[in-house]
Amino acid sequence: MSEEWCLYYWAGFPGRGEFLRLIFEEAGVKYTEVNDGTRLVSEIIQGQSDFFPHFAPPVIKKGNFTLSQAHVASRYLAEKFDMLPGNEVDNAHAEQINLDCHDYIAEGRLAFHGIHNVGPYKSQKEETQPYIDRFIESRFPRWLKYFERALVANGGGKGFIIGSKCCYADLTLFHCLRATESQFPEAWAKADYIPALKAYKERIASRPNIAAFLKSGRSLPFAGDSMM
Ligand SMILES: N[C@@H](CCC(=O)N[C@@H](CS)C(=O)NCC(=O)O)C(=O)O
């Protein structure tokens, strides 16, 4: 059994797998993507051996160890790859921000699935539009202003979200911001209340390993039919 890290996720779009992909990429740790396109990742994992049960991807795996829940897996990898901010208070705040990001994504995703939570967006486009409109009008600015405030609170917002080095919460927030811009280009362009956040997104994108990843074939385009 391979002792290298594997990332199990759906094929063809970045999704929540990207939260973990970005950590491997920034840390420069080799990982293998595993999917067969259509079969549930939980089945693939369970079919191989007696692994710990998982409800949904993304799942990371090394040897016999498997772990799901993007937040938990991100934090786990961050600890392994020295991507926690460092001290107890900063670590706790990074965890807060990371979970805020997951709440934000989950809320946004729900707006695209107002009728059927796990059904395809295209089958509920018309009915769910009012939820999307409401999200853009009220929740989008509320969340983004909060992230802007959090960033600026860290020494004026010219560096990282927490502390003085790039941590896993930076990568989570970065992916959320990219997903936001991709899904809501007009609202993003008009959002003049998040200057620090917009500059931050470009700053993280220009980190050498992240820039190389974004240029590589490993970084997939957004599906364009939901927040994640
Ligand atoms: N809270 C979980 C959510 C996992 C999740 O919803 N995964 C999606 C793909 S992004 C999925 O395949 N869900 C299958 C299902 O809910 O049945 C996490 O953050 O990892």
Short mmCIF file of N, CA and C and ligand atoms in Angstrom, two decimals, residues 9-10 13 15-16 40 55-58 68-71 102 118 228, ligand 1:
data_model
loop_
_atom_site.label_atom_id
_atom_site.label_comp_id
_atom_site.label_asym_id
_atom_site.label_seq_id
_atom_site.Cartn_x
_atom_site.Cartn_y
_atom_site.Cartn_z
N TYR A 9 -11.30 12.70 -4.52
CA TYR A 9 -12.34 13.72 -4.76
C TYR A 9 -12.98 13.47 -6.11
N TRP A 10 -14.08 14.13 -6.37
CA TRP A 10 -14.74 14.02 -7.66
C TRP A 10 -13.81 14.54 -8.77
N PHE A 13 -13.65 19.17 -11.38
CA PHE A 13 -13.86 20.53 -10.84
C PHE A 13 -13.14 20.64 -9.50
N GLY A 15 -13.92 22.16 -6.44
CA GLY A 15 -14.75 21.81 -5.29
C GLY A 15 -14.05 21.92 -3.95
N ARG A 16 -14.54 21.14 -3.00
CA ARG A 16 -13.92 21.16 -1.66
C ARG A 16 -12.57 20.44 -1.65
N LEU A 40 -19.06 6.92 -5.98
CA LEU A 40 -18.89 7.64 -4.73
C LEU A 40 -17.52 7.33 -4.13
N PHE A 55 -18.40 9.75 4.98
CA PHE A 55 -19.70 10.08 4.38
C PHE A 55 -19.55 10.70 3.00
N ALA A 56 -18.57 11.58 2.86
CA ALA A 56 -18.45 12.30 1.58
C ALA A 56 -17.02 12.76 1.38
N PRO A 57 -16.61 12.90 0.11
CA PRO A 57 -15.29 13.46 -0.17
C PRO A 57 -15.30 14.97 0.08
N PRO A 58 -14.15 15.61 0.20
CA PRO A 58 -12.82 15.06 0.01
C PRO A 58 -12.35 14.15 1.16
N SER A 68 -11.77 12.42 6.43
CA SER A 68 -12.62 13.31 5.64
C SER A 68 -13.00 14.52 6.50
N GLN A 69 -13.90 15.32 5.98
CA GLN A 69 -14.29 16.64 6.50
C GLN A 69 -13.14 17.62 6.20
N ALA A 70 -13.36 18.44 5.20
CA ALA A 70 -12.30 19.31 4.69
C ALA A 70 -11.63 20.14 5.80
N HIS A 71 -12.44 20.65 6.72
CA HIS A 71 -11.84 21.47 7.78
C HIS A 71 -10.87 20.64 8.63
N HIS A 102 -15.93 27.70 5.72
CA HIS A 102 -16.78 26.55 5.38
C HIS A 102 -18.27 26.90 5.54
N VAL A 118 -29.38 18.28 -2.68
CA VAL A 118 -28.31 17.51 -3.33
C VAL A 118 -28.62 17.23 -4.81
N MET A 228 -19.51 25.63 -4.72
CA MET A 228 -18.45 24.64 -4.53
C MET A 228 -18.86 23.31 -5.12
N1 LIG B 1 -18.65 19.07 5.43
C1 LIG B 1 -18.07 18.24 4.42
C2 LIG B 1 -18.94 18.27 3.20
C3 LIG B 1 -18.56 17.22 2.21
C4 LIG B 1 -19.41 17.28 0.97
O1 LIG B 1 -20.55 17.79 0.97
N2 LIG B 1 -18.90 16.73 -0.12
C5 LIG B 1 -19.58 16.78 -1.38
C6 LIG B 1 -18.63 17.16 -2.48
S1 LIG B 1 -17.95 18.75 -2.15
C7 LIG B 1 -20.16 15.42 -1.71
O2 LIG B 1 -19.65 14.67 -2.52
N3 LIG B 1 -21.27 15.09 -1.06
C8 LIG B 1 -21.92 13.84 -1.27
C9 LIG B 1 -23.15 13.74 -0.39
O3 LIG B 1 -23.40 14.67 0.38
O4 LIG B 1 -23.83 12.74 -0.47
C10 LIG B 1 -16.65 18.74 4.10
O5 LIG B 1 -16.41 19.95 4.24
O6 LIG B 1 -15.79 17.94 3.71
#
